[in-house]
Amino acid sequence: MNDETREAAQETAQQPPIVRLAKVNKHFGNLHVLQDIDLEVVPGEVVVIVGASGSGKSTLIRCVNGLEEFQSGNIEVDGNELLPYGKSGKSLQTIRTEVGMVFQQFNLFPHLSVLDNVTLAPIKVRGWPRDKALQTAHKLLERVGIQDQAAKHPGQLSGGQQQRVALARALAMEPRLMLFDEPTSALDPEMIGEVLDAMRTLANDGMTMMIVTHEMGFAREVADRVIYIHGGQIVEQGPPHEVLDNPQNERTQSFLSRVLKH
């Protein structure tokens, strides 16, 4: 993130959080996946969540947009409250409209063109006229570097291109918050960089982002804050240079010593 954007992010730090989790607990049967999670994210902040497989990091961000229910605590997104076990009512639909998400898998409609994949939700959910949706889609495809692929179908694209379509599709809804659940884990190594580049652009533009990733170099470069989760608990958090270069918790140290060797 450049200095100008960091200064803007510092200014937004005085604003109310766009995401607030308070004492959130999530169980899968007897497995306590999230344990008393307290977390706030301010507008314009890029938060990268790291941890071993099964630590609860993906479950955490899936709870933020209601893809996973939780047993206790509460979550607030842009003033809309999520309550435990499906009691959120209209708030859930509002949150899902205002929050974009990019998954490990691309989840594109194979029978639709790239352009139609991107315009579908704004037309159906936002009620935009097709001309407005098309204009926005072309701008977003250019923004993520695949404007020349607009007429193709997903099966004609590389994995990296498909993930960038998924990113453009999420952005087409003009979200206030973007969530990423290991967006590069299903990609071949040579395709990872092009997706991370598109995400860097978003970060530099001031988009509020919560990102689950194993890409530590990307975390170091883009994040305002890195959070390490272990056993469903936030063990350590802080600026990237503190958490990644000088972790204080033994569990964080052990995790990073394994990950950074590769």
PDB file of C-alpha atoms in Angstrom:
ATOM      1  CA  MET A   1       0.000   0.000   0.000  1.00  0.00           C
ATOM      2  CA  ASN A   2       1.433   3.399  -0.926  1.00  0.00           C
ATOM      3  CA  ASP A   3       1.983   6.232   1.583  1.00  0.00           C
ATOM      4  CA  GLU A   4      -0.987   8.271   0.367  1.00  0.00           C
ATOM      5  CA  THR A   5      -3.346   5.326   0.773  1.00  0.00           C
ATOM      6  CA  ARG A   6      -1.924   4.494   4.192  1.00  0.00           C
ATOM      7  CA  GLU A   7      -2.555   8.064   5.328  1.00  0.00           C
ATOM      8  CA  ALA A   8      -6.137   7.774   4.115  1.00  0.00           C
ATOM      9  CA  ALA A   9      -6.486   4.481   5.965  1.00  0.00           C
ATOM     10  CA  GLN A  10      -5.207   6.094   9.155  1.00  0.00           C
ATOM     11  CA  GLU A  11      -7.846   8.790   8.798  1.00  0.00           C
ATOM     12  CA  THR A  12     -10.588   6.182   8.379  1.00  0.00           C
ATOM     13  CA  ALA A  13      -9.365   4.489  11.552  1.00  0.00           C
ATOM     14  CA  GLN A  14     -11.291   7.209  13.406  1.00  0.00           C
ATOM     15  CA  GLN A  15     -14.543   6.027  11.791  1.00  0.00           C
ATOM     16  CA  PRO A  16     -16.841   3.407  13.357  1.00  0.00           C
ATOM     17  CA  PRO A  17     -15.865  -0.162  12.420  1.00  0.00           C
ATOM     18  CA  ILE A  18     -17.504  -1.562   9.312  1.00  0.00           C
ATOM     19  CA  VAL A  19     -17.159  -5.066  10.817  1.00  0.00           C
ATOM     20  CA  ARG A  20     -17.530  -5.891  14.492  1.00  0.00           C
ATOM     21  CA  LEU A  21     -17.469  -9.381  15.997  1.00  0.00           C
ATOM     22  CA  ALA A  22     -18.188  -9.726  19.721  1.00  0.00           C
ATOM     23  CA  LYS A  23     -17.698 -13.015  21.612  1.00  0.00           C
ATOM     24  CA  VAL A  24     -18.545 -15.088  18.535  1.00  0.00           C
ATOM     25  CA  ASN A  25     -18.629 -18.844  19.087  1.00  0.00           C
ATOM     26  CA  LYS A  26     -19.121 -21.460  16.389  1.00  0.00           C
ATOM     27  CA  HIS A  27     -19.392 -25.237  16.790  1.00  0.00           C
ATOM     28  CA  PHE A  28     -19.435 -28.079  14.298  1.00  0.00           C
ATOM     29  CA  GLY A  29     -20.843 -30.796  16.521  1.00  0.00           C
ATOM     30  CA  ASN A  30     -18.385 -31.247  19.372  1.00  0.00           C
ATOM     31  CA  LEU A  31     -15.710 -29.221  17.576  1.00  0.00           C
ATOM     32  CA  HIS A  32     -15.422 -25.654  18.900  1.00  0.00           C
ATOM     33  CA  VAL A  33     -14.310 -23.925  15.706  1.00  0.00           C
ATOM     34  CA  LEU A  34     -14.461 -20.272  16.829  1.00  0.00           C
ATOM     35  CA  GLN A  35     -13.922 -19.386  20.483  1.00  0.00           C
ATOM     36  CA  ASP A  36     -15.007 -15.976  21.795  1.00  0.00           C
ATOM     37  CA  ILE A  37     -13.794 -14.095  18.720  1.00  0.00           C
ATOM     38  CA  ASP A  38     -13.596 -10.322  19.183  1.00  0.00           C
ATOM     39  CA  LEU A  39     -12.588  -8.402  16.065  1.00  0.00           C
ATOM     40  CA  GLU A  40     -13.168  -4.992  14.519  1.00  0.00           C
ATOM     41  CA  VAL A  41     -12.293  -3.858  10.994  1.00  0.00           C
ATOM     42  CA  VAL A  42     -12.429  -0.177  10.056  1.00  0.00           C
ATOM     43  CA  PRO A  43     -13.324   1.195   6.597  1.00  0.00           C
ATOM     44  CA  GLY A  44     -10.396   1.045   4.180  1.00  0.00           C
ATOM     45  CA  GLU A  45      -8.471  -1.490   6.261  1.00  0.00           C
ATOM     46  CA  VAL A  46      -6.917  -4.617   4.742  1.00  0.00           C
ATOM     47  CA  VAL A  47      -6.897  -7.459   7.260  1.00  0.00           C
ATOM     48  CA  VAL A  48      -5.102 -10.682   6.351  1.00  0.00           C
ATOM     49  CA  ILE A  49      -5.978 -13.782   8.376  1.00  0.00           C
ATOM     50  CA  VAL A  50      -3.428 -16.594   8.526  1.00  0.00           C
ATOM     51  CA  GLY A  51      -3.266 -19.929  10.283  1.00  0.00           C
ATOM     52  CA  ALA A  52      -2.961 -23.657   9.710  1.00  0.00           C
ATOM     53  CA  SER A  53      -5.681 -25.659   7.975  1.00  0.00           C
ATOM     54  CA  GLY A  54      -8.573 -26.235  10.347  1.00  0.00           C
ATOM     55  CA  SER A  55      -7.730 -23.243  12.539  1.00  0.00           C
ATOM     56  CA  GLY A  56     -11.073 -21.534  11.891  1.00  0.00           C
ATOM     57  CA  LYS A  57      -9.949 -18.713   9.617  1.00  0.00           C
ATOM     58  CA  SER A  58     -12.237 -19.548   6.692  1.00  0.00           C
ATOM     59  CA  THR A  59     -15.147 -20.191   9.043  1.00  0.00           C
ATOM     60  CA  LEU A  60     -14.610 -16.738  10.540  1.00  0.00           C
ATOM     61  CA  ILE A  61     -15.051 -14.832   7.294  1.00  0.00           C
ATOM     62  CA  ARG A  62     -17.917 -17.109   6.206  1.00  0.00           C
ATOM     63  CA  CYS A  63     -19.718 -16.091   9.394  1.00  0.00           C
ATOM     64  CA  VAL A  64     -19.259 -12.419   8.479  1.00  0.00           C
ATOM     65  CA  ASN A  65     -21.600 -12.701   5.486  1.00  0.00           C
ATOM     66  CA  GLY A  66     -23.892 -15.332   6.972  1.00  0.00           C
ATOM     67  CA  LEU A  67     -22.682 -18.337   4.992  1.00  0.00           C
ATOM     68  CA  GLU A  68     -22.084 -20.034   8.332  1.00  0.00           C
ATOM     69  CA  GLU A  69     -24.363 -19.676  11.331  1.00  0.00           C
ATOM     70  CA  PHE A  70     -22.874 -19.258  14.791  1.00  0.00           C
ATOM     71  CA  GLN A  71     -24.108 -20.281  18.220  1.00  0.00           C
ATOM     72  CA  SER A  72     -23.436 -17.219  20.368  1.00  0.00           C
ATOM     73  CA  GLY A  73     -22.150 -13.666  20.234  1.00  0.00           C
ATOM     74  CA  ASN A  74     -23.023 -11.180  17.531  1.00  0.00           C
ATOM     75  CA  ILE A  75     -21.656  -9.818  14.279  1.00  0.00           C
ATOM     76  CA  GLU A  76     -22.323  -6.371  12.875  1.00  0.00           C
ATOM     77  CA  VAL A  77     -21.521  -5.423   9.281  1.00  0.00           C
ATOM     78  CA  ASP A  78     -21.984  -1.813   8.191  1.00  0.00           C
ATOM     79  CA  GLY A  79     -24.618  -1.261  10.867  1.00  0.00           C
ATOM     80  CA  ASN A  80     -26.521  -4.492  10.127  1.00  0.00           C
ATOM     81  CA  GLU A  81     -26.536  -7.078  12.891  1.00  0.00           C
ATOM     82  CA  LEU A  82     -26.225 -10.834  12.435  1.00  0.00           C
ATOM     83  CA  LEU A  83     -27.639 -12.897  15.282  1.00  0.00           C
ATOM     84  CA  PRO A  84     -26.983 -16.544  16.194  1.00  0.00           C
ATOM     85  CA  TYR A  85     -28.753 -19.341  14.362  1.00  0.00           C
ATOM     86  CA  GLY A  86     -30.621 -17.653  11.562  1.00  0.00           C
ATOM     87  CA  LYS A  87     -32.373 -14.987  13.630  1.00  0.00           C
ATOM     88  CA  SER A  88     -30.996 -12.148  11.533  1.00  0.00           C
ATOM     89  CA  GLY A  89     -33.985 -11.635   9.247  1.00  0.00           C
ATOM     90  CA  LYS A  90     -33.625  -8.839   6.717  1.00  0.00           C
ATOM     91  CA  SER A  91     -30.139  -7.968   7.970  1.00  0.00           C
ATOM     92  CA  LEU A  92     -28.766 -11.119   6.375  1.00  0.00           C
ATOM     93  CA  GLN A  93     -30.002 -10.192   2.900  1.00  0.00           C
ATOM     94  CA  THR A  94     -28.723  -6.630   3.304  1.00  0.00           C
ATOM     95  CA  ILE A  95     -25.298  -7.854   4.363  1.00  0.00           C
ATOM     96  CA  ARG A  96     -25.048 -10.306   1.477  1.00  0.00           C
ATOM     97  CA  THR A  97     -25.901  -7.499  -0.918  1.00  0.00           C
ATOM     98  CA  GLU A  98     -23.239  -5.189   0.520  1.00  0.00           C
ATOM     99  CA  VAL A  99     -20.474  -7.768   0.989  1.00  0.00           C
ATOM    100  CA  GLY A 100     -18.591  -9.331  -1.929  1.00  0.00           C
ATOM    101  CA  MET A 101     -16.838 -12.668  -1.597  1.00  0.00           C
ATOM    102  CA  VAL A 102     -14.297 -14.555  -3.679  1.00  0.00           C
ATOM    103  CA  PHE A 103     -13.885 -18.244  -2.917  1.00  0.00           C
ATOM    104  CA  GLN A 104     -11.208 -20.864  -3.563  1.00  0.00           C
ATOM    105  CA  GLN A 105     -13.299 -22.191  -6.439  1.00  0.00           C
ATOM    106  CA  PHE A 106     -14.516 -19.746  -9.059  1.00  0.00           C
ATOM    107  CA  ASN A 107     -18.228 -20.729  -9.006  1.00  0.00           C
ATOM    108  CA  LEU A 108     -18.884 -19.112 -12.381  1.00  0.00           C
ATOM    109  CA  PHE A 109     -21.885 -20.058 -14.514  1.00  0.00           C
ATOM    110  CA  PRO A 110     -20.316 -22.167 -17.290  1.00  0.00           C
ATOM    111  CA  HIS A 111     -23.160 -21.584 -19.755  1.00  0.00           C
ATOM    112  CA  LEU A 112     -22.863 -17.779 -19.528  1.00  0.00           C
ATOM    113  CA  SER A 113     -20.256 -15.534 -21.092  1.00  0.00           C
ATOM    114  CA  VAL A 114     -17.801 -13.647 -18.897  1.00  0.00           C
ATOM    115  CA  LEU A 115     -19.812 -10.470 -19.449  1.00  0.00           C
ATOM    116  CA  ASP A 116     -23.093 -12.147 -18.494  1.00  0.00           C
ATOM    117  CA  ASN A 117     -21.523 -13.659 -15.382  1.00  0.00           C
ATOM    118  CA  VAL A 118     -20.549 -10.170 -14.226  1.00  0.00           C
ATOM    119  CA  THR A 119     -23.823  -8.421 -15.106  1.00  0.00           C
ATOM    120  CA  LEU A 120     -26.244 -11.044 -13.776  1.00  0.00           C
ATOM    121  CA  ALA A 121     -26.378 -10.020 -10.100  1.00  0.00           C
ATOM    122  CA  PRO A 122     -26.534  -6.235 -10.626  1.00  0.00           C
ATOM    123  CA  ILE A 123     -29.483  -6.729 -12.984  1.00  0.00           C
ATOM    124  CA  LYS A 124     -31.323  -9.368 -10.931  1.00  0.00           C
ATOM    125  CA  VAL A 125     -30.500  -8.203  -7.393  1.00  0.00           C
ATOM    126  CA  ARG A 126     -29.808  -4.472  -7.717  1.00  0.00           C
ATOM    127  CA  GLY A 127     -32.390  -3.972 -10.429  1.00  0.00           C
ATOM    128  CA  TRP A 128     -29.986  -2.090 -12.692  1.00  0.00           C
ATOM    129  CA  PRO A 129     -30.877  -1.502 -16.345  1.00  0.00           C
ATOM    130  CA  ARG A 130     -28.774  -3.675 -18.630  1.00  0.00           C
ATOM    131  CA  ASP A 131     -26.910  -0.700 -20.127  1.00  0.00           C
ATOM    132  CA  LYS A 132     -25.662   0.392 -16.705  1.00  0.00           C
ATOM    133  CA  ALA A 133     -24.676  -3.168 -15.765  1.00  0.00           C
ATOM    134  CA  LEU A 134     -22.785  -3.615 -19.039  1.00  0.00           C
ATOM    135  CA  GLN A 135     -20.927  -0.335 -18.662  1.00  0.00           C
ATOM    136  CA  THR A 136     -19.887  -1.249 -15.126  1.00  0.00           C
ATOM    137  CA  ALA A 137     -18.884  -4.779 -16.145  1.00  0.00           C
ATOM    138  CA  HIS A 138     -16.605  -3.554 -18.952  1.00  0.00           C
ATOM    139  CA  LYS A 139     -14.876  -1.145 -16.561  1.00  0.00           C
ATOM    140  CA  LEU A 140     -14.359  -3.877 -13.973  1.00  0.00           C
ATOM    141  CA  LEU A 141     -13.047  -6.396 -16.481  1.00  0.00           C
ATOM    142  CA  GLU A 142     -10.565  -3.775 -17.637  1.00  0.00           C
ATOM    143  CA  ARG A 143      -9.655  -3.077 -14.010  1.00  0.00           C
ATOM    144  CA  VAL A 144      -8.761  -6.740 -13.401  1.00  0.00           C
ATOM    145  CA  GLY A 145      -6.995  -7.047 -16.748  1.00  0.00           C
ATOM    146  CA  ILE A 146      -9.314  -9.302 -18.771  1.00  0.00           C
ATOM    147  CA  GLN A 147     -11.429  -6.924 -20.842  1.00  0.00           C
ATOM    148  CA  ASP A 148     -10.439  -8.860 -23.963  1.00  0.00           C
ATOM    149  CA  GLN A 149     -12.049 -12.031 -22.559  1.00  0.00           C
ATOM    150  CA  ALA A 150     -15.553 -10.568 -22.137  1.00  0.00           C
ATOM    151  CA  ALA A 151     -17.232 -12.644 -24.865  1.00  0.00           C
ATOM    152  CA  LYS A 152     -15.685 -15.971 -23.859  1.00  0.00           C
ATOM    153  CA  HIS A 153     -17.145 -18.618 -21.568  1.00  0.00           C
ATOM    154  CA  PRO A 154     -15.404 -19.665 -18.328  1.00  0.00           C
ATOM    155  CA  GLY A 155     -14.276 -22.990 -19.795  1.00  0.00           C
ATOM    156  CA  GLN A 156     -12.190 -21.094 -22.352  1.00  0.00           C
ATOM    157  CA  LEU A 157     -10.186 -19.259 -19.672  1.00  0.00           C
ATOM    158  CA  SER A 158      -7.238 -20.158 -17.478  1.00  0.00           C
ATOM    159  CA  GLY A 159      -7.759 -20.570 -13.751  1.00  0.00           C
ATOM    160  CA  GLY A 160      -6.224 -17.183 -13.056  1.00  0.00           C
ATOM    161  CA  GLN A 161      -8.508 -15.530 -15.586  1.00  0.00           C
ATOM    162  CA  GLN A 162     -11.565 -17.256 -14.123  1.00  0.00           C
ATOM    163  CA  GLN A 163     -10.686 -16.052 -10.634  1.00  0.00           C
ATOM    164  CA  ARG A 164     -10.356 -12.509 -11.937  1.00  0.00           C
ATOM    165  CA  VAL A 165     -13.830 -12.848 -13.485  1.00  0.00           C
ATOM    166  CA  ALA A 166     -15.072 -13.953 -10.062  1.00  0.00           C
ATOM    167  CA  LEU A 167     -13.450 -10.858  -8.574  1.00  0.00           C
ATOM    168  CA  ALA A 168     -15.065  -8.575 -11.168  1.00  0.00           C
ATOM    169  CA  ARG A 169     -18.411 -10.252 -10.536  1.00  0.00           C
ATOM    170  CA  ALA A 170     -18.160  -9.560  -6.800  1.00  0.00           C
ATOM    171  CA  LEU A 171     -17.140  -5.940  -7.407  1.00  0.00           C
ATOM    172  CA  ALA A 172     -20.057  -5.402  -9.804  1.00  0.00           C
ATOM    173  CA  MET A 173     -22.395  -5.298  -6.800  1.00  0.00           C
ATOM    174  CA  GLU A 174     -20.452  -2.283  -5.495  1.00  0.00           C
ATOM    175  CA  PRO A 175     -19.749  -3.906  -2.128  1.00  0.00           C
ATOM    176  CA  ARG A 176     -18.643  -2.001   0.961  1.00  0.00           C
ATOM    177  CA  LEU A 177     -16.522  -4.964   2.040  1.00  0.00           C
ATOM    178  CA  MET A 178     -14.685  -7.714   0.162  1.00  0.00           C
ATOM    179  CA  LEU A 179     -13.991 -11.143   1.654  1.00  0.00           C
ATOM    180  CA  PHE A 180     -11.453 -13.547   0.155  1.00  0.00           C
ATOM    181  CA  ASP A 181     -11.239 -17.196   1.180  1.00  0.00           C
ATOM    182  CA  GLU A 182      -7.849 -18.447  -0.045  1.00  0.00           C
ATOM    183  CA  PRO A 183      -8.494 -17.114  -3.569  1.00  0.00           C
ATOM    184  CA  THR A 184      -5.243 -18.484  -5.006  1.00  0.00           C
ATOM    185  CA  SER A 185      -5.168 -21.956  -3.424  1.00  0.00           C
ATOM    186  CA  ALA A 186      -6.784 -23.676  -6.429  1.00  0.00           C
ATOM    187  CA  LEU A 187      -4.498 -21.998  -8.971  1.00  0.00           C
ATOM    188  CA  ASP A 188      -1.339 -23.198 -10.644  1.00  0.00           C
ATOM    189  CA  PRO A 189       1.725 -21.312  -9.329  1.00  0.00           C
ATOM    190  CA  GLU A 190       2.198 -19.289 -12.507  1.00  0.00           C
ATOM    191  CA  MET A 191      -1.380 -17.969 -12.253  1.00  0.00           C
ATOM    192  CA  ILE A 192      -1.260 -16.835  -8.629  1.00  0.00           C
ATOM    193  CA  GLY A 193       0.539 -13.565  -9.371  1.00  0.00           C
ATOM    194  CA  GLU A 194      -2.119 -12.231 -11.738  1.00  0.00           C
ATOM    195  CA  VAL A 195      -4.873 -12.668  -9.127  1.00  0.00           C
ATOM    196  CA  LEU A 196      -2.753 -11.116  -6.378  1.00  0.00           C
ATOM    197  CA  ASP A 197      -2.021  -8.164  -8.678  1.00  0.00           C
ATOM    198  CA  ALA A 198      -5.752  -7.533  -9.080  1.00  0.00           C
ATOM    199  CA  MET A 199      -6.162  -7.691  -5.299  1.00  0.00           C
ATOM    200  CA  ARG A 200      -3.266  -5.257  -4.811  1.00  0.00           C
ATOM    201  CA  THR A 201      -5.084  -2.783  -7.039  1.00  0.00           C
ATOM    202  CA  LEU A 202      -8.162  -3.081  -4.847  1.00  0.00           C
ATOM    203  CA  ALA A 203      -6.121  -2.523  -1.701  1.00  0.00           C
ATOM    204  CA  ASN A 204      -4.444   0.534  -3.184  1.00  0.00           C
ATOM    205  CA  ASP A 205      -7.872   1.893  -4.138  1.00  0.00           C
ATOM    206  CA  GLY A 206      -8.924   1.765  -0.483  1.00  0.00           C
ATOM    207  CA  MET A 207     -11.312  -1.216  -0.539  1.00  0.00           C
ATOM    208  CA  THR A 208     -12.016  -2.722   2.889  1.00  0.00           C
ATOM    209  CA  MET A 209     -10.825  -6.322   2.688  1.00  0.00           C
ATOM    210  CA  MET A 210     -10.651  -9.421   4.870  1.00  0.00           C
ATOM    211  CA  ILE A 211      -8.382 -12.001   3.271  1.00  0.00           C
ATOM    212  CA  VAL A 212      -7.629 -15.590   4.243  1.00  0.00           C
ATOM    213  CA  THR A 213      -4.417 -16.610   2.506  1.00  0.00           C
ATOM    214  CA  HIS A 214      -1.171 -18.547   2.779  1.00  0.00           C
ATOM    215  CA  GLU A 215       0.637 -16.002   0.598  1.00  0.00           C
ATOM    216  CA  MET A 216       2.876 -14.426   3.234  1.00  0.00           C
ATOM    217  CA  GLY A 217       4.731 -12.128   0.840  1.00  0.00           C
ATOM    218  CA  PHE A 218       1.397 -10.698  -0.281  1.00  0.00           C
ATOM    219  CA  ALA A 219       0.310 -10.296   3.347  1.00  0.00           C
ATOM    220  CA  ARG A 220       3.509  -8.447   4.169  1.00  0.00           C
ATOM    221  CA  GLU A 221       3.055  -6.081   1.240  1.00  0.00           C
ATOM    222  CA  VAL A 222      -0.669  -5.341   1.305  1.00  0.00           C
ATOM    223  CA  ALA A 223      -2.033  -5.877   4.819  1.00  0.00           C
ATOM    224  CA  ASP A 224      -2.598  -3.147   7.360  1.00  0.00           C
ATOM    225  CA  ARG A 225      -3.013  -5.877   9.962  1.00  0.00           C
ATOM    226  CA  VAL A 226      -2.193  -9.585  10.094  1.00  0.00           C
ATOM    227  CA  ILE A 227      -4.187 -11.873  12.366  1.00  0.00           C
ATOM    228  CA  TYR A 228      -2.935 -15.324  13.331  1.00  0.00           C
ATOM    229  CA  ILE A 229      -5.626 -17.815  14.340  1.00  0.00           C
ATOM    230  CA  HIS A 230      -4.941 -21.091  16.130  1.00  0.00           C
ATOM    231  CA  GLY A 231      -7.561 -23.495  17.450  1.00  0.00           C
ATOM    232  CA  GLY A 232     -10.390 -21.083  16.807  1.00  0.00           C
ATOM    233  CA  GLN A 233      -8.784 -18.237  18.748  1.00  0.00           C
ATOM    234  CA  ILE A 234      -7.038 -15.051  17.704  1.00  0.00           C
ATOM    235  CA  VAL A 235      -3.585 -15.701  19.112  1.00  0.00           C
ATOM    236  CA  GLU A 236      -1.723 -12.671  17.769  1.00  0.00           C
ATOM    237  CA  GLN A 237      -2.409  -9.636  15.604  1.00  0.00           C
ATOM    238  CA  GLY A 238      -0.675  -6.467  14.528  1.00  0.00           C
ATOM    239  CA  PRO A 239       1.097  -4.777  11.614  1.00  0.00           C
ATOM    240  CA  PRO A 240       2.688  -7.243   9.176  1.00  0.00           C
ATOM    241  CA  HIS A 241       6.262  -6.374  10.135  1.00  0.00           C
ATOM    242  CA  GLU A 242       5.496  -7.160  13.778  1.00  0.00           C
ATOM    243  CA  VAL A 243       3.534 -10.379  13.364  1.00  0.00           C
ATOM    244  CA  LEU A 244       5.530 -11.856  10.470  1.00  0.00           C
ATOM    245  CA  ASP A 245       9.025 -10.665  11.385  1.00  0.00           C
ATOM    246  CA  ASN A 246       8.889 -10.581  15.166  1.00  0.00           C
ATOM    247  CA  PRO A 247       6.006 -12.750  16.444  1.00  0.00           C
ATOM    248  CA  GLN A 248       5.628 -12.801  20.221  1.00  0.00           C
ATOM    249  CA  ASN A 249       3.500 -15.909  20.670  1.00  0.00           C
ATOM    250  CA  GLU A 250       5.170 -19.329  20.516  1.00  0.00           C
ATOM    251  CA  ARG A 251       2.381 -20.745  18.361  1.00  0.00           C
ATOM    252  CA  THR A 252       2.766 -17.913  15.856  1.00  0.00           C
ATOM    253  CA  GLN A 253       6.525 -18.459  15.819  1.00  0.00           C
ATOM    254  CA  SER A 254       6.098 -22.190  15.185  1.00  0.00           C
ATOM    255  CA  PHE A 255       3.560 -21.648  12.390  1.00  0.00           C
ATOM    256  CA  LEU A 256       5.656 -19.031  10.604  1.00  0.00           C
ATOM    257  CA  SER A 257       8.842 -21.056  10.921  1.00  0.00           C
ATOM    258  CA  ARG A 258       7.131 -23.827   8.928  1.00  0.00           C
ATOM    259  CA  VAL A 259       5.350 -21.617   6.396  1.00  0.00           C
ATOM    260  CA  LEU A 260       8.198 -19.239   5.636  1.00  0.00           C
ATOM    261  CA  LYS A 261      10.590 -22.093   4.861  1.00  0.00           C
ATOM    262  CA  HIS A 262       8.615 -22.857   1.697  1.00  0.00           C
TER     263      HIS A 262
END
